[in-house]
XYZ file of C-alpha atoms in Angstrom:
310
model
C 9.517 22.369 6.206
C 11.184 25.792 6.475
C 11.354 26.221 2.695
C 7.721 25.265 2.167
C 6.472 27.609 4.881
C 8.413 30.460 3.303
C 6.282 30.266 0.162
C 3.158 31.899 1.682
C 5.407 34.676 3.013
C 7.082 35.338 -0.334
C 4.214 34.981 -2.810
C 2.452 38.229 -1.730
C 5.363 40.077 -3.339
C 4.316 38.541 -6.672
C 0.769 39.845 -6.140
C 2.233 43.277 -5.457
C 3.890 43.362 -8.878
C 0.844 42.003 -10.698
C -1.970 44.058 -9.142
C -1.857 47.127 -11.408
C -1.473 45.031 -14.566
C -4.579 43.080 -13.575
C -6.499 46.325 -13.207
C -5.379 47.451 -16.658
C -6.261 44.201 -18.437
C -9.432 43.021 -16.716
C -12.774 44.731 -16.287
C -13.006 46.662 -12.998
C -15.519 44.229 -11.478
C -13.451 41.156 -12.418
C -10.274 42.823 -11.134
C -12.029 43.745 -7.889
C -13.090 40.162 -7.179
C -9.812 38.545 -8.230
C -7.539 40.976 -6.406
C -9.569 40.897 -3.216
C -9.852 37.109 -3.180
C -6.144 36.681 -3.866
C -5.176 39.225 -1.195
C -7.374 37.619 1.459
C -6.047 34.117 0.708
C -2.448 35.338 0.635
C -2.873 37.176 3.945
C -4.545 34.215 5.616
C -1.889 31.787 4.411
C 0.947 34.053 5.534
C -0.592 34.273 9.012
C -0.995 30.474 9.050
C 2.661 30.046 8.074
C 3.784 32.358 10.884
C 1.591 30.456 13.336
C 3.109 27.158 12.177
C 6.600 28.533 12.797
C 5.613 29.637 16.305
C 3.901 26.340 17.140
C 6.843 24.316 15.919
C 9.280 26.413 17.930
C 7.211 26.139 21.100
C 6.911 22.376 20.832
C 10.699 22.078 20.753
C 10.802 23.527 24.291
C 10.389 20.740 26.899
C 7.902 22.739 28.989
C 5.511 23.334 26.083
C 6.096 19.815 24.773
C 4.944 18.475 28.156
C 1.867 20.727 28.064
C 1.089 19.287 24.648
C 1.419 15.769 26.063
C 4.392 14.998 23.828
C 6.632 12.121 24.880
C 9.633 14.105 23.666
C 10.077 17.618 22.217
C 9.286 17.971 18.548
C 12.203 17.088 16.285
C 12.325 18.237 12.687
C 14.910 18.941 10.032
C 16.748 22.291 10.115
C 16.486 22.425 13.914
C 18.913 25.322 14.100
C 16.549 27.580 12.152
C 13.331 26.702 13.947
C 13.786 28.758 17.121
C 14.938 31.995 15.367
C 12.093 31.596 12.855
C 9.630 31.062 15.703
C 10.842 34.179 17.539
C 10.611 36.341 14.407
C 7.205 34.899 13.557
C 5.894 35.569 17.061
C 6.992 39.197 16.761
C 5.353 39.514 13.348
C 2.100 38.001 14.607
C 2.077 40.301 17.644
C 2.583 43.339 15.408
C -0.150 42.163 13.074
C -2.581 41.610 15.961
C -1.800 45.044 17.412
C -2.290 46.770 14.060
C -5.550 44.940 13.366
C -6.929 45.696 16.827
C -6.101 49.404 16.629
C -7.587 49.641 13.144
C -10.780 47.790 14.103
C -11.359 49.975 17.156
C -10.723 53.227 15.288
C -12.874 52.205 12.338
C -15.798 51.065 14.470
C -15.750 54.427 16.236
C -15.540 56.324 12.948
C -18.396 54.267 11.504
C -20.658 54.932 14.487
C -19.872 58.655 14.238
C -20.643 58.675 10.502
C -23.958 56.861 11.023
C -24.885 59.276 13.806
C -24.026 62.269 11.624
C -26.051 60.859 8.743
C -29.018 60.336 11.052
C -29.010 63.991 12.115
C -29.296 65.474 8.636
C -32.324 65.709 6.347
C -32.843 62.633 4.180
C -34.672 62.061 0.903
C -34.801 58.343 0.256
C -31.245 57.067 0.535
C -29.779 60.586 0.211
C -28.659 62.324 3.389
C -27.459 65.939 3.350
C -24.993 67.042 6.028
C -24.604 70.736 6.740
C -20.873 71.276 6.315
C -18.776 73.739 4.294
C -16.284 70.971 3.489
C -17.166 69.349 0.141
C -17.541 65.580 0.531
C -19.708 62.707 -0.663
C -19.558 59.016 0.149
C -21.549 55.795 0.261
C -22.306 54.795 3.846
C -23.191 51.117 4.402
C -25.588 49.947 7.062
C -29.314 49.505 7.512
C -30.387 51.281 5.466
C -27.574 52.243 3.082
C -27.073 55.982 2.790
C -25.588 58.375 0.257
C -24.053 61.141 2.367
C -23.276 64.490 0.766
C -22.338 67.778 2.381
C -23.859 71.129 1.522
C -20.388 72.246 0.476
C -20.294 69.524 -2.176
C -23.803 70.334 -3.403
C -22.791 73.965 -3.937
C -19.725 72.863 -5.916
C -21.659 70.943 -8.598
C -24.474 71.723 -10.994
C -27.672 69.677 -11.078
C -26.496 67.166 -13.696
C -23.169 66.636 -11.936
C -24.948 66.028 -8.633
C -27.046 63.276 -10.173
C -23.921 61.749 -11.696
C -22.227 61.824 -8.300
C -25.237 60.209 -6.632
C -25.255 57.462 -9.287
C -21.604 56.754 -8.511
C -22.229 56.453 -4.771
C -25.322 54.276 -5.278
C -23.192 51.954 -7.396
C -20.836 51.566 -4.428
C -23.655 50.523 -2.130
C -25.257 48.263 -4.738
C -21.940 46.515 -5.348
C -21.141 46.074 -1.643
C -17.769 47.706 -2.210
C -17.284 48.402 1.502
C -16.769 44.661 2.026
C -13.962 44.611 -0.542
C -12.289 47.679 0.976
C -12.468 46.269 4.504
C -11.039 42.934 3.351
C -8.236 44.712 1.480
C -7.333 46.769 4.545
C -7.276 43.697 6.784
C -5.093 41.817 4.288
C -2.632 44.699 4.011
C -2.215 44.739 7.784
C -1.378 41.033 7.777
C 1.421 41.324 5.203
C 3.264 44.556 4.236
C 3.635 43.498 0.591
C -0.147 43.638 0.193
C -0.263 47.424 0.674
C -0.061 48.128 -3.096
C -2.659 45.404 -3.676
C -4.972 47.231 -1.264
C -4.486 50.435 -3.277
C -5.282 48.564 -6.500
C -8.448 47.167 -4.911
C -9.504 50.689 -3.913
C -8.973 51.852 -7.477
C -10.857 48.845 -8.854
C -13.827 49.655 -6.603
C -13.869 53.261 -7.794
C -13.523 52.234 -11.433
C -16.362 49.723 -11.039
C -18.596 52.441 -9.580
C -17.552 54.856 -12.340
C -18.527 52.395 -15.058
C -21.810 51.477 -13.347
C -22.704 55.153 -12.979
C -21.821 55.807 -16.631
C -24.184 53.007 -17.659
C -27.016 54.428 -15.530
C -26.522 58.052 -16.589
C -25.612 57.243 -20.181
C -22.907 59.907 -20.393
C -19.308 58.999 -19.597
C -18.101 62.582 -19.985
C -20.627 63.780 -17.425
C -19.417 61.210 -14.892
C -15.817 62.209 -15.575
C -16.624 65.909 -15.162
C -18.556 65.338 -11.940
C -15.748 63.285 -10.420
C -13.093 65.809 -11.449
C -15.009 68.777 -10.067
C -15.878 66.941 -6.859
C -12.218 66.010 -6.372
C -11.056 69.580 -6.955
C -13.646 70.914 -4.535
C -12.772 68.419 -1.817
C -8.991 68.282 -2.188
C -8.384 70.605 0.769
C -10.809 68.800 3.080
C -9.759 65.846 5.201
C -12.467 63.203 4.915
C -13.717 62.200 8.376
C -15.067 58.786 7.468
C -14.010 55.152 7.904
C -11.349 53.736 5.588
C -13.743 51.116 4.207
C -16.346 53.711 3.189
C -15.942 54.484 -0.528
C -16.200 58.026 -1.845
C -16.234 59.508 -5.315
C -13.138 61.635 -4.712
C -10.855 58.816 -3.484
C -8.205 57.044 -5.492
C -6.142 58.457 -8.372
C -8.825 60.701 -9.871
C -6.856 61.677 -13.025
C -6.484 58.005 -13.935
C -10.204 57.426 -13.402
C -11.145 60.454 -15.474
C -8.839 59.358 -18.278
C -10.433 55.899 -18.304
C -13.912 57.423 -18.542
C -12.933 59.754 -21.382
C -11.309 56.917 -23.316
C -13.440 54.673 -25.462
C -13.618 51.309 -23.685
C -11.272 48.926 -25.469
C -11.763 45.279 -26.093
C -9.988 43.241 -23.449
C -7.264 40.975 -24.807
C -8.651 37.644 -23.741
C -5.311 35.809 -23.695
C -3.581 38.440 -21.552
C -6.550 38.732 -19.200
C -6.811 34.974 -18.774
C -3.066 34.747 -18.183
C -3.130 37.344 -15.407
C -6.204 35.768 -13.827
C -4.501 32.379 -13.948
C -1.384 33.863 -12.311
C -3.410 35.290 -9.434
C -5.265 32.025 -8.951
C -1.995 30.074 -9.099
C -0.382 32.284 -6.434
C -3.383 31.857 -4.155
C -3.494 28.105 -4.769
C 0.214 27.591 -4.109
C 0.022 29.673 -0.909
C -2.937 27.675 0.341
C -1.424 24.332 -0.634
C 1.916 25.130 1.020
C 0.412 26.313 4.293
C -2.135 23.472 4.415
C 0.505 20.837 3.645
C 2.786 22.070 6.397
C -0.010 22.335 8.949
C -0.915 18.713 8.203
C 2.758 17.743 8.496
C 3.090 19.508 11.860
C -0.023 17.736 13.098
C 1.415 14.389 11.975
C 4.727 15.054 13.718
C 2.916 16.033 16.908
C 1.057 12.715 16.844
C 4.353 10.891 16.402
C 5.925 12.844 19.284
C 2.924 11.924 21.452
C 3.853 8.285 20.948
C 1.006 7.422 18.562
C 1.441 5.194 15.543
C 2.951 7.280 12.741
C 1.299 5.068 10.149
């Protein structure tokens, strides 16, 4: 049991090493979906594995075994490791819950403040202009979606670059990228190894918006120039917006600019399929391991309750 439950806790480290290679080999949209799905499954399975450790440890204590209507405390192999694993898992789950709660509260407050700020400024369609000397632009989800840009950012770009920037932000809202960023942040707070995967997901979202904007505008160099100038203008300003709100100046801008200025290459199908298969395999193994052990724990609980094991 112990060995099988360790799999969901170890496999996220494999995702950590694979994330950037996936982004290099797959299209940005495909990488965004695969990385986010794999991260969410890996995070969920790791939490389930920790919960299974805690449950198993509790049911070995007579008091909790009696509360669970067990005839005798739960007995499994590797008894000597169960209690220490349960204690460590309980601490990890408590830390995860605390981190998630703090993040959710702070982000909900930041989102309400951003929506209120957007509602105070003049709007033209989905475009909202905020009077601020700090250059910034971002895609704000909600009803309706907004493209928020400060007057400082508008003064930093020429007319063509502004339209390119707006196309980038509209691509974020059209693609629902805030959902991917929120899921990536939640996953990273459930398992520390998923932090680099979260960063890769952020980059994939920006690259997807870059490519969508380049298709709309029809000029990759213009998109690259707009992003570079916007990033230079806003590098000294601290963005006061939620973590799951995408902006044109986030992520490794030099890498994004280089990708836009490089002629898109043909994806090597074999390599791309291999990396996609690796991500899917990691997610599948994590899910299978955690599900198998949860079923096994349930079966052992039934046996300990005096029911027919068959």
